[in-house]
């Protein structure tokens, strides 16, 4: 599937996952191709990256968060074009014991895997988005926002679904381990994927701003009920 993954913090600067994982150097199993915006007046086509099954892409999580702190509340923004019917992990964060703490599984029913320092929530409580199909062979802009004890997914700036996230108060994701792209440590197969970086120009920037404004709108609704503001990842 095709994907752009952009994980960012409001403070201090965005974290570009593809940049940290050094996709521009075209590591083994990765090649450039055309992305979401194939033609735009006055500029070049979008750049995407196709990741083959032989690719092994990972980095120490501290390279994404040099300060060593993973934000408690955060958002993940990406543009994705999965092959029809696929169900696989886009991104996984492990602690130094090899326990998966966070994972974004995309497909016909996306799953948000999250396990804090106390082992919460239990696997049977991982948020599942049955009404959303990202594996239909089409491009999708996706925002996943985690705040307090809920997670919201926004697709194409239109469809919005919120699920409970039964994590601990002051939940912590440890940054001492590694972040893996496109598979999990124990998976036997790496699904073929296509990666895309945000388009330069008004069209893509507008889409990104729309997603961010939807995330902020959801937070504002919660703040009206007495919730605090959150940090985006």
mmCIF file of N, CA and C in Angstrom, residues 8 20 33 35 40 81 102 120 177 180 203 211 232:
data_model
loop_
_atom_site.group_PDB
_atom_site.id
_atom_site.type_symbol
_atom_site.label_atom_id
_atom_site.label_comp_id
_atom_site.label_asym_id
_atom_site.label_seq_id
_atom_site.Cartn_x
_atom_site.Cartn_y
_atom_site.Cartn_z
ATOM 1 N N UNK A 8 4.109 14.266 14.410
ATOM 2 C CA UNK A 8 4.702 15.520 14.816
ATOM 3 C C UNK A 8 4.286 15.983 16.197
ATOM 4 N N UNK A 20 13.539 10.560 9.510
ATOM 5 C CA UNK A 20 14.347 9.902 10.540
ATOM 6 C C UNK A 20 14.769 8.509 10.078
ATOM 7 N N UNK A 33 8.940 6.479 -6.407
ATOM 8 C CA UNK A 33 7.908 6.366 -7.428
ATOM 9 C C UNK A 33 7.015 7.597 -7.326
ATOM 10 N N UNK A 35 3.816 9.805 -6.333
ATOM 11 C CA UNK A 35 2.954 9.814 -5.164
ATOM 12 C C UNK A 35 1.538 10.272 -5.434
ATOM 13 N N UNK A 40 0.638 18.861 -11.001
ATOM 14 C CA UNK A 40 0.202 20.126 -10.418
ATOM 15 C C UNK A 40 0.840 21.249 -11.206
ATOM 16 N N UNK A 81 -2.138 4.476 0.575
ATOM 17 C CA UNK A 81 -2.850 3.789 -0.506
ATOM 18 C C UNK A 81 -2.533 2.299 -0.417
ATOM 19 N N UNK A 102 3.188 0.525 20.943
ATOM 20 C CA UNK A 102 2.282 1.280 20.083
ATOM 21 C C UNK A 102 2.368 0.718 18.679
ATOM 22 N N UNK A 120 -1.694 -1.539 30.069
ATOM 23 C CA UNK A 120 -3.061 -1.178 29.690
ATOM 24 C C UNK A 120 -3.054 -0.414 28.367
ATOM 25 N N UNK A 177 13.588 1.830 23.327
ATOM 26 C CA UNK A 177 13.640 0.751 22.346
ATOM 27 C C UNK A 177 13.776 1.240 20.920
ATOM 28 N N UNK A 180 9.846 0.492 14.360
ATOM 29 C CA UNK A 180 9.942 -0.358 13.168
ATOM 30 C C UNK A 180 8.863 0.053 12.176
ATOM 31 N N UNK A 203 -2.283 22.469 -2.451
ATOM 32 C CA UNK A 203 -3.250 21.372 -2.436
ATOM 33 C C UNK A 203 -3.027 20.454 -1.239
ATOM 34 N N UNK A 211 -7.017 18.343 8.092
ATOM 35 C CA UNK A 211 -6.948 17.250 9.061
ATOM 36 C C UNK A 211 -6.577 17.780 10.431
ATOM 37 N N UNK A 232 0.697 17.147 20.025
ATOM 38 C CA UNK A 232 0.587 16.272 18.853
ATOM 39 C C UNK A 232 1.916 15.627 18.580
#
